[in-house]
Amino acid sequence: MKPDLPTDAIAIRNVAKHFGDVVAISDATLAIRDSEFFTLLGPSGCGKTTLLRMIAGFEDVTRGEILLYGEEIGQLPPNRRPVNTVFQHYALFPHMTVAENVGFGLMMKGTGRRETERQVRRMLELVKLEALADRRPVQLSGGQQQRAALARAIAPGPKVLLLDEPLSALDLKLRQAMRVELKQLQQDTGITFVFVTHDQEEALAMSDRIAVMSDGVIQQIGTAREIYDRPVNRFVANFIGETNLLDVRITDAEGGRCRCEFANGFAVECLSERAVPAGAAGHVLIRPERIRLEPEPAGEGRRPDRLAGAVEQAVYLGTDTQYSLTLDGGLQLQVRLQNELGGEGGFGVGDRVGVRLEEGAVRLLDD
Amino acid sequence: MAETAARKPVSASFQPLRTWLLLPSWLVIGFFLLVPVLMMLVYSFLTKEFRGGVIWEFTFAAYDQFIFDRGLFGDEPPKIEWTYITIFARSIIQAALATLFCLVIGFPTAFFIATRGPDTRSIWLFLVTVPYWVNLLIRTVSMKFLIRDNGPLNELLLSLGVISEPLAMINTDFAVQLGLFYSYLPFMVLPIYASVERYDFSLSEAAADLYAGRWTILRRVLLPVVRPGIVAGCILVFVPSLGAFLAPDLLGGAKNFMIGSLIEEQFKGNAGNWPFGAAASMILLTMVLLALLLLVRQRRAAEAG
């Protein structure tokens, strides 16, 4: 492992967290760069929130180190760590006005009254809540509470902002709007964001880099594109986006490329990150939108060098149509085709179709 | 809009039933609250009958007696009568102290219970209520035995050599305090427990996250948020302490008379003075109501500001 650069905003080194006998995080190592929008993504119970809470200082570290700009903070209480948190349910102080909430951190840091007022006004402007400064949290809508919580966390000028599923309590429209605003805010302020979510779409839309977690283990770290296009294992492939996972047998391996054979005998070139021995069994990933369908020429029979099958189900989704195919030889395949304007709209249930895989669409996975 | 429209038919269908469903509550409030208070009010303006009871003749004599001393035959120029005012003042101080002690002990207790796991919580709550299965009178008498000059507490301290002479605990203010504290502690613990249990501890985390230390979190976030529970607890301890008569009677002796005992005496046996007892009760009631009113108004002002 290469040493963490001192410019890393947060470096987590071999961190483990046990709750009694339960292992929440077994051995996490990751580096979050300065001014990065970094997302911890995973299903509930994967340890992402625990990891965030350890950075904030709400949970102590069972083993390992947490460094903030090269400085060990793993043993400091939360009030001595220059990071701030946006809580899942906002945790706004109900007995204080919005302005008092936003000013709380500044006051605790000992900022003067005038400077605090100035800063609070600036923050409220930033999140467009100037008009509601004297309201109490209960008098705000969900979206407004969210903004107030953001302003409160940013006001003291943290080095790193931690966000614990901050959008999960909002409805869909608001959530989508807030994604854009959050990303914008992050770019404007230049603060490093560490964002926790179970929503892959959210993660893909906002993050510079994503760490996918499952069962207390970091599965993969990379950009949205890397994680989507080159998932390292079945979990990541399944968790991010829609996926066809097919059992294959490796017939021929050479460097990064190899040939593999589907259960129905069809053989295809596939990409692989690692060397695999010929004859081994494995799984390949094919994204539904990397598959093309074409009408099967009449009179063509089954051929081993062609993939063909029948449409089982066609679901119109507006931008796309999602097809479920049963291939000759019994394989199931999900396909997503973009709808064309005025097009009669592809294929109907029962139609026979030829299947063409895009160049590089088939990727061999680690198990 | 849609919500109210949807809700209306439901409440409308209950409308004819509502009167009947509320009737028991109105009857209870009427018979056990309004009627007794009105009776007390009326009696306080009647003339006393020497063997207890009243003569139906209107007079301010009871209230006059409370405040003024007009000599044995009522023909001297009026002087302020300090006896009863002193008893009231002492009662207020005793009740306030009892409330303070209950708060100091009760708050951490309630906090402790509320922060236990859900299954152990109910055991702790159960333990808090256990002493209340025994009648208050018996508990107070037991207390008297415990702290009397040759009681087990003194015996223990003597045998341990902590003291060389028995401590005079019985018939002191201390004993009254102990009695009041012991009688009313759960009334402080339970409402505070209820509000701490509802307290969202992510608020404390948020405060810590925003650089607040532990005491600041307690003072600036936890206490203000659970304030309604604290206020309820204080009221529930202060009000009955003010009118208590068992503890002052049994533990305090004649020197440490409180309002409750004063009132009780007016209705006991044949020596009493019913109108005077009723007047003292009315004065007590008025004071408590005024205090509560002030509290409510202050709270509203705080919420509006």
XYZ file of C-alpha atoms in Angstrom:
672
model
C 0.000 0.000 0.000
C 1.453 3.353 -0.980
C 1.760 5.877 1.859
C -1.062 8.397 2.209
C -0.136 11.789 0.896
C -0.309 14.512 3.545
C -2.794 16.295 1.296
C -5.382 13.599 1.852
C -8.281 15.119 3.732
C -8.990 11.882 5.520
C -6.930 8.740 5.677
C -8.460 5.676 7.245
C -5.882 3.025 8.028
C -6.845 -0.524 8.927
C -9.829 0.662 10.910
C -12.022 -1.919 12.587
C -15.131 -1.496 14.690
C -16.676 -4.169 16.852
C -19.909 -3.864 18.801
C -19.463 -6.663 21.290
C -19.226 -9.764 19.144
C -20.642 -8.046 16.089
C -18.074 -6.845 13.593
C -19.410 -3.677 11.984
C -16.221 -2.889 10.091
C -13.562 -5.522 9.751
C -10.582 -3.744 8.190
C -11.119 -0.547 6.268
C -8.405 1.442 4.555
C -9.164 4.381 2.329
C -7.967 7.867 1.512
C -10.263 10.779 0.802
C -8.652 13.589 -1.155
C -8.841 17.272 -0.400
C -11.941 19.018 -1.854
C -13.375 15.747 -3.009
C -17.012 14.660 -3.032
C -16.543 11.184 -1.621
C -19.415 8.754 -1.135
C -19.719 5.700 1.078
C -22.291 3.556 -0.683
C -23.845 0.308 0.420
C -26.979 -1.438 1.609
C -28.211 -0.834 5.152
C -26.059 -2.569 7.733
C -22.947 -2.511 5.557
C -21.053 -0.305 8.020
C -21.048 2.938 6.032
C -22.769 4.963 8.736
C -20.541 3.437 11.415
C -17.486 4.500 9.433
C -18.864 8.034 9.114
C -19.669 8.159 12.821
C -16.116 7.092 13.604
C -14.783 9.976 11.532
C -17.144 12.331 13.395
C -16.100 10.862 16.753
C -19.475 9.470 17.842
C -18.112 5.936 17.840
C -14.705 4.998 19.138
C -12.355 3.055 16.948
C -11.737 -0.553 17.954
C -8.528 -0.725 15.954
C -6.689 1.399 13.413
C -6.107 5.068 12.756
C -8.099 7.949 11.343
C -6.047 10.867 10.056
C -7.337 14.305 9.175
C -4.821 16.103 6.940
C -2.107 13.876 8.358
C -3.117 14.338 11.977
C -4.440 11.453 14.045
C -7.956 12.275 15.286
C -9.234 8.777 16.074
C -9.025 9.318 19.837
C -10.368 12.878 20.020
C -13.894 13.595 21.307
C -16.290 14.924 18.626
C -16.132 18.507 19.884
C -12.366 18.603 19.281
C -12.522 17.420 15.667
C -12.707 20.096 12.987
C -15.332 18.190 11.025
C -19.085 18.796 11.058
C -22.006 16.526 10.390
C -25.341 16.796 8.613
C -27.554 14.264 10.346
C -30.021 11.960 8.678
C -32.959 13.497 10.519
C -31.213 16.873 10.717
C -31.114 16.998 14.543
C -31.889 20.709 14.536
C -32.211 22.164 18.050
C -35.994 22.512 18.457
C -35.804 25.275 21.066
C -33.693 27.564 18.907
C -34.495 29.604 15.826
C -32.916 28.781 12.478
C -30.402 31.581 12.956
C -29.527 30.367 16.470
C -29.075 26.861 15.124
C -26.741 28.053 12.391
C -24.817 30.236 14.841
C -24.410 27.501 17.474
C -21.124 26.083 16.208
C -19.612 29.531 15.731
C -20.569 30.541 19.258
C -19.111 27.353 20.691
C -15.874 28.105 18.878
C -15.842 31.453 20.627
C -16.496 33.592 17.571
C -17.552 37.129 18.480
C -21.184 38.127 18.357
C -20.853 40.452 15.387
C -18.771 38.016 13.348
C -21.220 35.219 14.193
C -24.170 37.306 13.012
C -22.387 38.184 9.787
C -21.452 34.576 9.147
C -24.964 33.317 9.966
C -26.447 35.781 7.492
C -23.980 34.665 4.831
C -24.797 30.988 5.435
C -28.546 31.583 5.343
C -28.091 33.410 2.057
C -26.080 30.508 0.723
C -28.909 28.051 1.439
C -31.638 30.609 0.630
C -33.200 30.707 4.085
C -32.708 34.414 4.878
C -36.450 34.959 5.154
C -36.893 32.157 7.682
C -34.058 33.079 10.060
C -36.398 33.610 13.021
C -38.507 30.523 12.511
C -38.205 27.418 14.663
C -37.332 24.085 13.041
C -40.895 22.729 13.465
C -42.156 25.596 11.335
C -39.992 24.535 8.378
C -40.697 22.041 5.620
C -38.465 19.002 5.193
C -36.428 20.663 2.463
C -35.990 23.829 4.513
C -34.888 21.834 7.557
C -32.383 20.104 5.330
C -30.964 23.446 4.226
C -30.855 24.730 7.789
C -28.948 21.608 8.844
C -26.507 22.152 5.982
C -25.983 25.794 6.870
C -25.447 24.871 10.532
C -22.804 22.305 9.629
C -20.953 24.535 7.176
C -21.064 27.718 9.259
C -18.109 26.915 11.551
C -15.956 26.280 8.472
C -15.186 22.575 8.883
C -12.285 20.996 7.041
C -14.487 18.065 6.143
C -18.266 17.875 6.016
C -19.882 14.540 6.866
C -23.348 13.846 5.487
C -25.336 10.887 6.811
C -28.047 10.056 4.248
C -29.199 13.660 4.332
C -31.612 13.308 1.420
C -33.358 10.119 2.480
C -36.201 11.898 4.275
C -37.120 14.052 1.285
C -39.538 13.192 -1.496
C -38.226 12.284 -4.943
C -38.503 15.662 -6.713
C -36.886 17.519 -3.829
C -34.220 14.872 -3.521
C -33.237 15.271 -7.164
C -33.131 19.054 -6.847
C -31.047 18.816 -3.662
C -28.521 16.553 -5.391
C -27.678 19.299 -7.817
C -27.593 21.901 -5.050
C -25.378 19.788 -2.802
C -22.899 19.194 -5.589
C -22.926 22.901 -6.429
C -22.420 23.807 -2.774
C -19.503 21.430 -2.531
C -17.850 22.931 -5.583
C -18.481 26.512 -4.436
C -17.165 25.996 -0.914
C -14.360 23.597 -1.805
C -15.033 21.661 1.407
C -14.342 17.942 1.311
C -17.683 16.105 1.469
C -18.012 12.595 2.830
C -21.472 11.456 1.891
C -23.209 8.297 3.085
C -26.050 6.806 1.075
C -27.683 3.542 0.102
C -29.023 5.109 -3.093
C -26.714 4.214 -5.979
C -28.276 6.791 -8.287
C -27.514 9.525 -5.743
C -23.968 8.272 -5.429
C -23.369 8.113 -9.175
C -24.880 11.571 -9.726
C -22.841 13.498 -7.163
C -19.620 11.774 -6.283
C -16.104 12.311 -7.492
C -15.287 8.929 -6.057
C -17.313 6.191 -4.428
C -16.447 3.469 -1.951
C -18.865 0.560 -2.242
C -19.262 -1.277 1.066
C -20.878 -4.510 2.094
C -20.739 -6.558 5.283
C -18.259 -4.193 6.896
C -15.799 -4.466 4.034
C -14.905 -1.897 1.391
C -15.496 -3.744 -1.879
C -14.305 -1.180 -4.386
C -13.189 2.428 -4.534
C -13.372 4.382 -7.756
C -15.121 6.980 -9.848
C -18.748 6.441 -10.759
C -17.719 5.275 -14.220
C -15.099 2.866 -12.923
C -17.499 1.300 -10.501
C -20.267 1.004 -13.037
C -18.166 -0.158 -15.984
C -15.552 -2.171 -14.181
C -17.028 -3.620 -11.008
C -14.517 -5.869 -9.293
C -16.928 -8.465 -8.041
C -20.469 -9.762 -8.189
C -21.627 -7.714 -5.228
C -20.595 -4.404 -6.780
C -21.942 -5.433 -10.185
C -25.290 -6.356 -8.674
C -25.557 -3.390 -6.348
C -24.810 -0.717 -8.938
C -27.246 -0.556 -11.815
C -29.027 -3.374 -13.576
C -26.948 -6.394 -14.343
C -26.922 -9.629 -16.283
C -24.737 -12.114 -14.457
C -24.052 -15.270 -16.426
C -22.207 -18.445 -15.513
C -19.391 -19.152 -17.943
C -16.490 -21.508 -18.510
C -13.146 -20.013 -19.543
C -11.966 -21.672 -22.705
C -8.920 -19.683 -23.592
C -7.015 -17.051 -21.587
C -4.321 -14.664 -22.629
C -3.375 -11.419 -20.840
C -6.367 -9.140 -20.248
C -8.520 -10.933 -22.760
C -9.993 -14.347 -22.689
C -12.688 -16.391 -24.359
C -15.489 -17.849 -22.417
C -18.406 -20.051 -23.164
C -21.989 -19.547 -21.975
C -24.048 -22.441 -20.694
C -25.806 -22.626 -24.040
C -22.529 -23.121 -25.874
C -22.155 -19.595 -27.262
C -18.543 -18.414 -27.051
C -17.485 -14.795 -26.732
C -14.457 -12.612 -26.041
C -14.462 -11.145 -22.545
C -12.396 -8.619 -20.599
C -10.709 -9.617 -17.403
C -8.746 -7.648 -14.814
C -6.716 -10.656 -13.822
C -5.206 -13.771 -15.295
C -7.484 -16.761 -15.237
C -6.635 -20.352 -16.036
C -8.350 -21.895 -19.007
C -11.035 -24.376 -18.022
C -12.060 -22.483 -14.890
C -15.654 -21.550 -14.174
C -16.607 -17.931 -13.578
C -19.201 -15.198 -13.956
C -19.470 -12.477 -16.519
C -21.266 -9.166 -16.316
C -23.215 -7.723 -19.230
C -25.008 -4.412 -18.695
C -28.537 -4.440 -20.213
C -27.851 -1.289 -22.253
C -24.712 -2.785 -23.833
C -26.805 -5.248 -25.756
C -28.331 -4.634 -29.207
C -31.337 -6.438 -30.556
C -32.153 -6.967 -34.198
C -35.047 -8.699 -35.917
C -34.079 -12.248 -36.726
C -33.913 -12.832 -40.459
C -36.674 -15.226 -41.439
C -35.736 -18.831 -41.998
C -32.541 -18.702 -39.910
C -32.205 -21.628 -37.581
C -30.123 -22.004 -34.413
C -26.425 -21.498 -34.894
C -23.739 -21.758 -32.186
C -21.995 -18.562 -33.368
C -25.151 -16.501 -32.998
C -27.156 -15.517 -29.937
C -30.877 -15.445 -30.517
C -34.033 -15.827 -28.477
C -37.599 -14.784 -27.881
C -38.994 -11.715 -26.084
C -40.710 -12.800 -22.865
C -41.652 -9.404 -21.563
C -41.418 -5.810 -22.801
C -41.831 -2.948 -20.316
C -42.114 0.564 -21.677
C -40.310 2.976 -19.303
C -40.508 6.259 -21.198
C -36.911 6.807 -22.176
C -36.188 3.101 -22.466
C -37.912 -0.175 -23.043
C -36.833 -3.055 -20.889
C -36.935 -6.514 -22.457
C -36.673 -9.882 -20.809
C -35.388 -12.482 -23.245
C -35.169 -16.215 -23.122
C -32.237 -17.228 -25.280
C -32.105 -20.429 -27.205
C -30.574 -22.913 -24.830
C -32.477 -21.498 -21.869
C -30.475 -18.434 -20.712
C -32.303 -15.398 -19.363
C -31.145 -11.930 -20.434
C -32.268 -8.406 -19.532
C -31.932 -5.808 -22.273
C -32.563 -2.086 -22.198
C -33.057 -0.196 -25.442
C -33.547 3.508 -25.796
C -36.856 4.442 -27.382
C -36.726 6.432 -30.570
C -39.032 9.293 -31.378
C -41.956 8.149 -33.510
C -40.507 4.668 -33.632
C -43.018 1.898 -33.682
C -41.116 0.749 -30.649
C -39.034 -2.274 -31.201
C -40.281 -5.674 -30.346
C -43.345 -7.294 -28.904
C -43.789 -10.273 -26.634
C -43.101 -13.484 -28.541
C -40.954 -11.841 -31.229
C -37.792 -13.684 -32.130
C -34.709 -11.481 -31.960
C -31.035 -11.707 -32.711
C -28.760 -10.540 -29.882
C -25.555 -8.626 -30.506
C -23.162 -7.765 -27.670
C -21.264 -4.464 -27.914
C -17.513 -4.505 -28.074
C -16.166 -4.904 -24.531
C -19.612 -5.492 -23.051
C -18.716 -8.838 -21.498
C -16.576 -8.587 -18.386
C -15.292 -11.413 -16.245
C -15.817 -10.828 -12.509
C -13.967 -11.851 -9.385
C -16.271 -13.823 -7.161
C -56.985 20.537 1.976
C -57.525 16.988 0.876
C -56.619 15.805 4.348
C -59.218 17.889 6.162
C -61.820 16.923 3.622
C -61.038 13.286 4.205
C -61.056 13.612 7.964
C -64.300 15.478 8.359
C -66.769 12.624 7.817
C -65.044 10.551 10.490
C -65.311 13.184 13.195
C -68.839 13.999 12.032
C -69.910 10.425 12.513
C -68.659 10.573 16.096
C -70.440 13.854 16.766
C -73.625 12.465 18.394
C -71.562 10.012 20.428
C -69.131 12.640 21.600
C -71.385 14.136 24.245
C -72.026 10.734 25.768
C -68.403 9.668 25.624
C -67.338 12.853 27.377
C -70.055 12.657 30.011
C -68.140 10.485 32.537
C -65.238 12.931 32.464
C -67.529 15.906 32.980
C -69.270 14.150 35.867
C -65.999 13.270 37.567
C -64.628 16.774 37.135
C -67.910 18.255 38.307
C -68.447 16.106 41.387
C -64.890 15.721 42.552
C -63.393 19.048 41.567
C -65.888 21.838 41.030
C -68.376 20.961 43.773
C -65.761 20.495 46.540
C -63.960 23.704 45.616
C -67.237 25.628 45.534
C -68.227 24.143 48.884
C -64.903 25.172 50.325
C -65.338 28.656 48.946
C -68.828 28.944 50.474
C -67.771 27.496 53.837
C -64.877 29.904 54.106
C -67.407 32.747 54.273
C -69.636 31.154 56.906
C -69.619 31.538 60.672
C -68.032 28.822 62.760
C -70.002 26.571 65.057
C -68.001 25.872 68.215
C -68.312 22.120 68.056
C -67.260 21.940 64.436
C -69.523 22.550 61.509
C -70.895 25.934 60.483
C -73.722 28.383 60.989
C -75.149 29.730 57.741
C -74.284 33.353 58.340
C -72.096 35.267 55.922
C -68.868 36.734 57.322
C -65.241 37.538 56.428
C -64.199 36.400 59.902
C -62.167 33.392 58.711
C -60.001 35.449 56.348
C -59.765 38.240 58.906
C -58.543 35.765 61.521
C -55.875 34.533 59.138
C -54.309 37.946 58.695
C -55.247 40.051 61.748
C -55.031 39.659 65.464
C -57.891 41.510 67.157
C -57.273 40.259 70.671
C -59.038 37.526 72.563
C -62.479 39.120 72.359
C -62.067 40.736 68.966
C -62.374 44.285 70.250
C -58.735 45.456 70.135
C -57.258 47.433 67.243
C -56.137 44.961 64.556
C -52.488 43.911 64.417
C -50.935 41.711 61.756
C -51.211 38.112 62.903
C -47.903 36.479 62.024
C -48.648 32.929 63.176
C -50.377 31.739 60.049
C -48.309 33.801 57.643
C -45.218 32.238 59.193
C -46.669 28.774 58.774
C -47.368 29.551 55.126
C -43.889 30.937 54.560
C -42.319 27.901 56.223
C -44.480 25.612 54.110
C -43.432 27.345 50.915
C -39.752 27.123 51.870
C -40.094 23.454 52.851
C -41.958 22.607 49.659
C -39.459 24.523 47.516
C -36.548 22.738 49.204
C -38.236 19.368 48.765
C -38.756 20.182 45.078
C -35.109 21.174 44.717
C -33.833 17.991 46.376
C -36.204 15.852 44.335
C -34.940 17.559 41.183
C -31.282 17.145 42.094
C -31.733 13.439 42.813
C -34.609 12.791 40.427
C -33.097 14.193 37.239
C -30.007 11.967 37.189
C -32.175 9.018 38.218
C -34.639 9.654 35.393
C -31.787 10.215 32.956
C -30.154 6.976 34.031
C -33.357 4.983 33.582
C -34.222 6.594 30.252
C -30.816 5.761 28.829
C -30.921 2.056 29.761
C -31.865 -0.565 27.186
C -35.579 -0.942 26.459
C -35.891 -4.167 28.464
C -34.004 -3.085 31.605
C -35.770 0.282 31.572
C -39.089 -1.170 32.685
C -37.381 -2.990 35.565
C -35.891 0.264 36.853
C -39.242 2.040 36.527
C -40.887 -0.799 38.377
C -38.335 -0.478 41.198
C -39.044 3.242 41.487
C -42.718 2.549 42.066
C -42.314 -0.389 44.470
C -42.355 1.688 47.718
C -45.693 3.111 46.604
C -47.392 -0.190 47.087
C -47.266 0.544 50.813
C -49.589 3.147 52.257
C -48.054 6.601 52.701
C -49.010 6.672 56.381
C -47.207 3.405 57.065
C -44.156 4.543 55.155
C -44.040 7.800 57.076
C -44.414 6.020 60.404
C -41.630 3.635 59.408
C -39.455 6.614 58.603
C -40.177 7.936 62.095
C -38.945 4.672 63.570
C -35.868 4.655 61.401
C -34.645 8.101 62.401
C -35.781 8.360 66.024
C -33.127 8.878 68.702
C -32.705 5.160 69.453
C -33.723 3.972 66.018
C -31.715 1.723 63.718
C -29.996 4.583 61.903
C -28.638 6.111 65.100
C -27.794 2.669 66.481
C -25.833 1.874 63.355
C -23.911 5.145 63.372
C -23.167 4.714 67.092
C -21.919 1.167 66.680
C -19.728 2.235 63.764
C -18.326 4.966 65.959
C -19.223 7.721 63.501
C -21.101 9.543 66.238
C -20.843 9.352 70.022
C -24.349 10.574 70.804
C -27.593 9.918 68.931
C -28.314 12.520 66.260
C -31.488 14.440 66.900
C -33.170 13.857 63.572
C -36.774 13.340 64.531
C -38.888 16.482 64.976
C -36.573 18.655 62.896
C -36.860 20.383 59.538
C -34.491 17.734 58.271
C -36.990 15.017 59.146
C -39.788 16.875 57.373
C -37.579 17.282 54.311
C -36.703 13.624 54.353
C -40.379 12.706 54.586
C -41.415 15.022 51.762
C -38.504 13.961 49.560
C -39.285 10.309 50.114
C -43.008 10.805 49.537
C -42.791 12.688 46.273
C -39.553 11.672 44.548
C -41.304 9.453 41.942
C -43.488 12.366 40.901
C -40.261 14.060 39.847
C -38.668 10.989 38.303
C -41.554 9.836 36.125
C -42.314 12.978 34.075
C -38.605 13.688 33.587
C -38.110 10.093 32.532
C -40.925 10.467 29.998
C -39.356 13.521 28.402
C -35.766 12.233 28.441
C -37.007 8.998 26.908
C -38.444 10.997 24.010
C -35.278 13.095 23.742
C -33.460 12.587 20.463
C -29.847 11.949 21.433
C -28.660 12.945 17.995
C -29.283 16.487 19.300
C -26.514 15.909 21.842
C -24.342 14.486 19.092
C -25.073 17.498 16.916
C -24.081 19.819 19.759
C -20.862 17.872 20.377
C -20.206 17.938 16.658
C -20.548 21.726 16.804
C -17.799 21.984 19.442
C -19.947 22.002 22.600
C -18.477 20.310 25.700
C -20.506 18.024 27.947
C -21.711 20.674 30.381
C -22.615 23.012 27.561
C -24.639 20.262 25.897
C -26.467 19.654 29.179
C -27.150 23.343 29.764
C -27.822 24.551 26.237
C -29.493 21.565 24.594
C -30.623 18.716 26.872
C -32.138 20.779 29.709
C -34.042 23.219 27.460
C -35.448 20.384 25.360
C -36.619 18.253 28.324
C -37.810 21.333 30.234
C -41.517 20.451 30.008
C -40.809 17.224 31.913
C -38.806 19.083 34.547
C -41.544 21.686 34.977
C -44.204 18.982 35.267
C -42.090 17.138 37.853
C -41.535 20.297 39.885
C -45.248 21.072 39.908
C -46.129 17.524 40.876
C -43.702 17.659 43.817
C -44.162 21.259 44.902
C -47.954 21.336 45.029
C -48.560 18.258 47.206
C -45.524 19.118 49.370
C -47.083 22.474 50.088
C -50.256 20.881 51.402
C -48.662 17.803 52.952
C -49.655 16.995 56.523
C -48.477 13.447 57.171
C -44.749 14.100 56.997
C -44.795 17.375 58.976
C -47.182 15.872 61.523
C -45.403 12.605 62.162
C -41.793 13.627 61.539
C -41.759 17.346 62.244
C -43.594 17.507 65.530
C -45.380 20.587 66.836
C -42.573 23.020 66.050
C -42.510 22.330 62.332
C -46.148 22.874 61.563
C -47.092 23.263 57.885
C -50.236 24.431 56.123
C -51.484 20.912 55.625
C -51.429 20.208 59.360
C -52.999 23.565 60.105
C -55.904 22.807 57.790
C -56.215 19.242 58.978
C -56.499 20.424 62.565
C -59.463 22.662 61.759
C -61.518 19.697 60.646
C -60.363 17.162 63.229
C -62.535 16.318 66.217
C -64.660 18.975 67.876
C -62.036 21.645 68.420
C -61.828 22.691 64.797
C -62.880 25.754 62.922
C -64.333 24.781 59.558
C -64.576 28.232 58.000
C -61.010 28.986 59.013
C -59.809 25.672 57.538
C -61.725 26.410 54.351
C -60.272 29.917 54.153
C -56.733 28.616 54.635
C -57.388 26.055 51.891
C -58.685 28.760 49.561
C -55.616 30.914 50.200
C -53.381 27.920 49.481
C -55.321 27.103 46.322
C -55.153 30.677 45.086
C -51.414 30.843 45.654
C -50.793 27.615 43.767
C -53.009 28.726 40.889
C -51.236 32.082 40.677
C -47.855 30.374 40.625
C -48.953 28.019 37.835
C -50.473 30.869 35.856
C -47.238 32.785 36.093
C -45.322 29.757 34.903
C -47.593 29.223 31.918
C -47.420 32.869 30.942
C -43.636 32.909 31.225
C -43.420 29.779 29.084
C -45.645 31.288 26.422
C -43.543 34.435 26.388
C -40.406 32.331 26.025
C -41.915 30.373 23.163
C -43.157 33.462 21.354
C -39.836 35.292 21.782
